[in-house]
XYZ file of C-alpha atoms in Angstrom:
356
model
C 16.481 -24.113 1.588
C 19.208 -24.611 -1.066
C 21.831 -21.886 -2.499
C 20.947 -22.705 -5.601
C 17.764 -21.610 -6.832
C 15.559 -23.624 -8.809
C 14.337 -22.274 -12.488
C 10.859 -22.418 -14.244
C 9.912 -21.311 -17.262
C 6.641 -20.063 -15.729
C 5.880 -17.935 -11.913
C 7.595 -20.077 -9.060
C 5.718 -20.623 -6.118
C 6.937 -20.203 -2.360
C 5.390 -20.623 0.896
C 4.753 -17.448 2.421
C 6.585 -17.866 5.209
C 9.734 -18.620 2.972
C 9.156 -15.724 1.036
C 8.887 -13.932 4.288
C 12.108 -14.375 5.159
C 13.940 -14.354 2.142
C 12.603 -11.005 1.711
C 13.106 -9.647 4.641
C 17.080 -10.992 4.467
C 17.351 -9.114 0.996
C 16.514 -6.123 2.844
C 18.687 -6.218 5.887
C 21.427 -6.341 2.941
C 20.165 -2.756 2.162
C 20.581 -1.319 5.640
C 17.852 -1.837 7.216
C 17.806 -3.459 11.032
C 16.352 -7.196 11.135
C 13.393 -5.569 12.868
C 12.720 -3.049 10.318
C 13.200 -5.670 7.253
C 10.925 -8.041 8.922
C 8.298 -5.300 8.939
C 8.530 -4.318 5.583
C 8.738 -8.139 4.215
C 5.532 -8.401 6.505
C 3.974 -5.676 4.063
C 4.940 -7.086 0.962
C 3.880 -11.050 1.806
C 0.508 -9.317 3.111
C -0.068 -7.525 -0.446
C 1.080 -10.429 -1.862
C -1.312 -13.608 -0.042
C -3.860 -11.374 -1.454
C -2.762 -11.006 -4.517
C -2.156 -7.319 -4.600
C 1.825 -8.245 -6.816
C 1.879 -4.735 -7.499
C 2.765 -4.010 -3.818
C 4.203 -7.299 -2.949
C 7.432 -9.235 -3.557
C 8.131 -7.260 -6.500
C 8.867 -4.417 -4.353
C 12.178 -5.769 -2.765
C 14.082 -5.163 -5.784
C 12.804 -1.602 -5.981
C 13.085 -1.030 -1.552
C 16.992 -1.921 -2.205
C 17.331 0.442 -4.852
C 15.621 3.114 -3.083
C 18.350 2.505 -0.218
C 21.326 2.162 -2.025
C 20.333 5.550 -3.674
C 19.684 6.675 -0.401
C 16.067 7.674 -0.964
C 14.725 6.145 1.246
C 16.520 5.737 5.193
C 17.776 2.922 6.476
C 18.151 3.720 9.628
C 15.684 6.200 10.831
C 15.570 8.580 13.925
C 11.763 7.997 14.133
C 9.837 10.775 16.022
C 6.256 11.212 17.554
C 5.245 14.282 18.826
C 2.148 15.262 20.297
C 0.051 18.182 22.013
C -3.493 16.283 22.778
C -4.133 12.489 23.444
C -6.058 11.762 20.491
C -3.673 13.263 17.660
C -0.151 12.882 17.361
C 2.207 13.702 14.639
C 4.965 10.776 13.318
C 7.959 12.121 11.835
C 9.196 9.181 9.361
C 12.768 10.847 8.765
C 12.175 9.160 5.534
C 11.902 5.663 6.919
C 10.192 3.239 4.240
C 6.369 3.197 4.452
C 6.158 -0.033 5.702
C 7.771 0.980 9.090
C 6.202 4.709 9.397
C 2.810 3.559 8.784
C 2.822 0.428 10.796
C 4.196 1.933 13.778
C 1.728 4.927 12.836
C -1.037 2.545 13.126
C 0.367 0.918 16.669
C 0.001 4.182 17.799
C -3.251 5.226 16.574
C -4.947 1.798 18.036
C -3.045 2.837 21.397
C -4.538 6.019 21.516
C -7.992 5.455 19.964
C -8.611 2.546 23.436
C -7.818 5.648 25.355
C -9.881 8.133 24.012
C -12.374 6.416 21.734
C -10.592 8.194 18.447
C -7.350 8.897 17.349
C -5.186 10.290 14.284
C -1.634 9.802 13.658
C -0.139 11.812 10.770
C 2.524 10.276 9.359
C 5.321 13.151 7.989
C 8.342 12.003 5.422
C 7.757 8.421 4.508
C 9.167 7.057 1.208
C 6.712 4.830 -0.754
C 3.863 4.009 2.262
C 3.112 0.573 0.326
C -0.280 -1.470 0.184
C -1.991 1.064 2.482
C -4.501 -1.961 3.326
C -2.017 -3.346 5.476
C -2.494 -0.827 8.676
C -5.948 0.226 8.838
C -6.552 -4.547 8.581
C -4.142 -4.295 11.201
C -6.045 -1.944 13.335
C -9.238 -4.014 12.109
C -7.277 -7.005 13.699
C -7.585 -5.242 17.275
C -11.399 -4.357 16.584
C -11.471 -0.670 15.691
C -12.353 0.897 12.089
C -8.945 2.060 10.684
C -9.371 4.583 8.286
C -5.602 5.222 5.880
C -5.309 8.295 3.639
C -1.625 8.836 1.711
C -0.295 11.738 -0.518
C 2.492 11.921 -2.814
C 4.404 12.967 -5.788
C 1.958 14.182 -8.580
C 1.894 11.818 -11.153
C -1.969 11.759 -12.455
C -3.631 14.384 -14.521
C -6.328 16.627 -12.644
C -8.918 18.075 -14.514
C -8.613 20.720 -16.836
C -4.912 20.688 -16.290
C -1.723 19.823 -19.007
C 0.848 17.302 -18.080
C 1.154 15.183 -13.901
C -0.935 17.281 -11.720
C -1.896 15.808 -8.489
C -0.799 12.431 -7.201
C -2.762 9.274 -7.133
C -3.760 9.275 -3.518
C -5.029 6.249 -1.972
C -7.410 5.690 0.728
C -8.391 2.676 2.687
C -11.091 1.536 5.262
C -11.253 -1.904 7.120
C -14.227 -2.560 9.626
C -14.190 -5.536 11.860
C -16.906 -7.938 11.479
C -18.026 -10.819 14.178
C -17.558 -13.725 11.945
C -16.615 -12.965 8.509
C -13.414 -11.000 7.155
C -13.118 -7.600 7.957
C -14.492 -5.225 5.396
C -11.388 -3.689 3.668
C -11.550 -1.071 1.076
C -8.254 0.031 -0.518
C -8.860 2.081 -3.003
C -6.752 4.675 -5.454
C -8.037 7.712 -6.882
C -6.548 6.667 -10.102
C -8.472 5.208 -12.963
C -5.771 2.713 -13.341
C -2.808 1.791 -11.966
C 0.606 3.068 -12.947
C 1.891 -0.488 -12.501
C -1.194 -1.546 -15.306
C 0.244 0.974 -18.075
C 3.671 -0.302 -17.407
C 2.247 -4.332 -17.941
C 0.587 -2.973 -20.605
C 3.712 -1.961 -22.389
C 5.315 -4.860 -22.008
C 2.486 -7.065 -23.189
C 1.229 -4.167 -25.946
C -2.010 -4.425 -24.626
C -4.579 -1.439 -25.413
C -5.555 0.672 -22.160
C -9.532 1.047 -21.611
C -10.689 4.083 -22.616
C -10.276 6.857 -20.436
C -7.678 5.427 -18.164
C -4.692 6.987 -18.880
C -3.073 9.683 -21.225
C -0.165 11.305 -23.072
C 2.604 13.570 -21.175
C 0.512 16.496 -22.510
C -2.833 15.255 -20.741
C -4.682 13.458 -24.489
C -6.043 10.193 -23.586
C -4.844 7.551 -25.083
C -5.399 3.685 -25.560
C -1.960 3.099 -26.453
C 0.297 1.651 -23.511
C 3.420 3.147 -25.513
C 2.316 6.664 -25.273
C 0.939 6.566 -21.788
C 2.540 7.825 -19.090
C -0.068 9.122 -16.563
C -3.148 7.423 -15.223
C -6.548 9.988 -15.216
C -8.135 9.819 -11.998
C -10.903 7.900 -11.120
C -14.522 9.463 -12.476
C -12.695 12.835 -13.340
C -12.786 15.445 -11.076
C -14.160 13.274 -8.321
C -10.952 11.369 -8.491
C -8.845 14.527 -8.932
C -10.764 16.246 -6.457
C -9.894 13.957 -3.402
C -6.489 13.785 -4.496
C -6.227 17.275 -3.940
C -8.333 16.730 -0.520
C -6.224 14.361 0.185
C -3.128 16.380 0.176
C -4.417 19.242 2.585
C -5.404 16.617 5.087
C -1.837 14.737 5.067
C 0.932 16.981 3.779
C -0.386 20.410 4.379
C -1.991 19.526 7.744
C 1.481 18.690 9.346
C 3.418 21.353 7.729
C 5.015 18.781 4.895
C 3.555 20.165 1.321
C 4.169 18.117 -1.220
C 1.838 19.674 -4.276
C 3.141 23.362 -3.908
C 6.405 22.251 -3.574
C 6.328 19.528 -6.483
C 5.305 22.930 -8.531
C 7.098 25.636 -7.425
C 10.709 26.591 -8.720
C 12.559 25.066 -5.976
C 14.379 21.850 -6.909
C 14.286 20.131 -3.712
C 10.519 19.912 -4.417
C 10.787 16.940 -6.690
C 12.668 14.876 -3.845
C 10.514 11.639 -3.763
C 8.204 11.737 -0.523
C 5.197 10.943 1.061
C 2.863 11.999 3.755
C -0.070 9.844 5.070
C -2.912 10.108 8.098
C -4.080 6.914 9.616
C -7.120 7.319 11.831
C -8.300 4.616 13.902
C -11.821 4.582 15.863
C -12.694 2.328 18.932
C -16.300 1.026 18.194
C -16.864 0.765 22.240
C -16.356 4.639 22.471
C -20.094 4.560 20.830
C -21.492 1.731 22.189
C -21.608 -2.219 22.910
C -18.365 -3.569 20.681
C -20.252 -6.730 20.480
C -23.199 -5.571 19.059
C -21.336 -3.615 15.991
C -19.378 -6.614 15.006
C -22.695 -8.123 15.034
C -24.560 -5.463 13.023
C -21.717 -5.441 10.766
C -22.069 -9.116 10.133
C -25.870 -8.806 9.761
C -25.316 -5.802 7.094
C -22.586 -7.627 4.936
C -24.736 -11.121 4.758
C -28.018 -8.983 3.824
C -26.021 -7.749 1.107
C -24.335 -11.483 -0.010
C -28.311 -12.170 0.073
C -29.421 -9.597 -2.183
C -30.194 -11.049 -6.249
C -27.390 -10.915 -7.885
C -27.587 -9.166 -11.674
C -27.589 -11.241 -14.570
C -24.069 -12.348 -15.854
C -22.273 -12.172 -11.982
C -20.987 -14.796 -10.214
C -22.347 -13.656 -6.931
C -22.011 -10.270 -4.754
C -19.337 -9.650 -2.754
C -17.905 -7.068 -0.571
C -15.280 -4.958 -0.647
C -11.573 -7.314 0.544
C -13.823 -10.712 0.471
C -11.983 -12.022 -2.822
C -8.622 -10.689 -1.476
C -9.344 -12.397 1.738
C -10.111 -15.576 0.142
C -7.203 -15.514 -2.325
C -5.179 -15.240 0.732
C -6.838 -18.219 2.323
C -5.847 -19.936 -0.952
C -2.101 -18.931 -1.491
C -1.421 -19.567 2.528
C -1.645 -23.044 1.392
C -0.725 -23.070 -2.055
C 1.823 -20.838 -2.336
C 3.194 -17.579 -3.228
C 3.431 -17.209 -7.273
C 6.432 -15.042 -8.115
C 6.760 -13.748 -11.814
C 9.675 -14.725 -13.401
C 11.867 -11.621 -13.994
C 11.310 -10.713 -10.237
C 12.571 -13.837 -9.181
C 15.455 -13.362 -11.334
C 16.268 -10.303 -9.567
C 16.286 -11.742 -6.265
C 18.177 -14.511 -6.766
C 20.561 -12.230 -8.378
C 20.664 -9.900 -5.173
C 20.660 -12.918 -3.031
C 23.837 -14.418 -4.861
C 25.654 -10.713 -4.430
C 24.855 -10.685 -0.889
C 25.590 -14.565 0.026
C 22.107 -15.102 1.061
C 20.784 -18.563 0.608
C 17.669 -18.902 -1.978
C 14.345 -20.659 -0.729
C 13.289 -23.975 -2.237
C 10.469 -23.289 -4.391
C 7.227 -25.584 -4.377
């Protein structure tokens, strides 16, 4: 390492494990405890291996804020209650997502080896991050983990003027024998709101149909976008809405109502999430599904690809293998985030990482 940091007029690369720690320093500078910081950077390096930047080091600069603002809780009086074995309710106390949900998840596998299934419901997270993280980690101990999240409305819904609904991720990873877990990680969000905002800055038209004005028109144009559409219309609006009534309204935390009524405390940034986790041995040989799993995702590798592809894949096998590839190589950081954390790091004292 070396306090002073090294500048390129391109990204700057860092090994993960660097990058790891120099995140998760930056945080402890916001409040949080080493343990907590270490989670979250464990998030963000995750997201970011796989080349998911929109979750991954770039959110350090926008964690701090939210705990210098005191959005988010530094130091949280995390709660789980519960009334059966299987289901149990996590009360975030407005803990960042990264250390709800993964302690949501450590719960869920716990109870799901007990009783074949479980559900943990996360209550009064702030921003739950790359929701692929927890239900891979539950993959990782050979159960399905199955991640829903709600939040603020900021995506149209059909038929409706102006942010309606929120756009609601979900996410699925399945163990396989031999090859990378199947992950899906998926918003229900046409595009990104991350996309519109790169967009802007680049003036690059939006696809058709991906986004709109503050009044709900479509629009191609990044500078009068504000709002993603969801993903194939009211399918995509539709399980945002779902979504909602099985996270927020399920544990008594509405975010939707609230977010319209005339109370101003409804606007308060928040979010709610349900991780589910199921044991594969509760239905059978565990051996024999990792097997079948394997069998099912190589029969479709096998299938002829259309004309024009360069091969099929599954759902998380090109994240997995970028991952493979930047463990090695590197973590590429863009520049003006790497401005910002050396600038955080210099406030706070903290020594900067060499950079490959």
């Amino acid at each position: 390492m070396t306090d002073t940091p090294t500048t390129r007029p391109g990204k700057v690369l860092l090994p993960a494990e660097d990058l790891r720690t120099f995140s998760a320093a930056l945080l402890e500078t916001g409040g949080l405890s080493p343990e907590h910081a270490r989670t979250t950077a464990d998030v963000f390096v995750w997201a970011a291996l796989r080349g998911v930047d929109s979750h991954g080091i770039a959110r350090v600069p926008a964690y701090l804020e939210l705990l210098a603002k005191g959005i988010a809780n530094a130091r949280p009086e995390i709660t789980v209650e519960s009334t059966t074995p299987a289901a149990a309710v996590l009360d975030a106390d407005r803990a960042p997502g990264p250390v709800a949900l993964t302690a949501a998840a450590d719960e869920a596998v716990g109870r799901a080896k007990e009783n074949g299934v479980a559900t943990v419901a996360v209550r009064r997270t702030v921003h739950t991050g790359a929701i692929g993280y927890y239900v891979s980690r539950i993959a990782e101990q050979g159960l399905i983990g199955i991640g829903f999240v709600s939040g603020m409305p900021n995506m149209g819904y059909t038929g409706v003027k102006g942010p309606a609904v929120a756009t609601s991720p979900l996410a699925i990873a399945v163990p396989a024998a031999h090859r990378d877990p199947l992950l899906l990680d998926m918003a229900t969000a046409t595009i990104a709101l991350g996309r519109i905002r790169q967009a802007r800055a680049s003036g690059t038209p939006l696809p058709e149909g991906a986004a709109a004005t503050a009044d709900g028109t479509p629009t191609t144009d990044p500078a009068e976008a504000v709002m993603p559409l969801p993903l194939g219309g009211a399918k995509g609006s539709g399980m945002s809405l779902a979504f909602e009534l099985i996270t927020s309204v399920l544990v008594g935390a509405p975010i939707f109502s609230a977010f319209h009524s005339d109370d101003p405390q409804g606007r308060e940034h928040r979010q709610n999430a349900l991780i589910v986790a199921i044991d594969p041995a509760a239905f059978g040989d565990p051996d024999a599904f990792v097997a079948s799993v394997d069998t099912t995702l190589e029969t479709l590798k096998r299938l002829p690809p259309a004309a024009a592809t360069a091969g099929v894949h599954y759902p998380g096998e090109r994240s997995a293998a970028t991952a493979a590839v930047r463990a090695g190589s590197g973590i590429a950081v863009a520049p003006k985030v790497w401005q910002q954390l050396t600038a955080a790091a210099a406030e706070a004292g903290i020594t900067v990482p060499d950079v490959l």
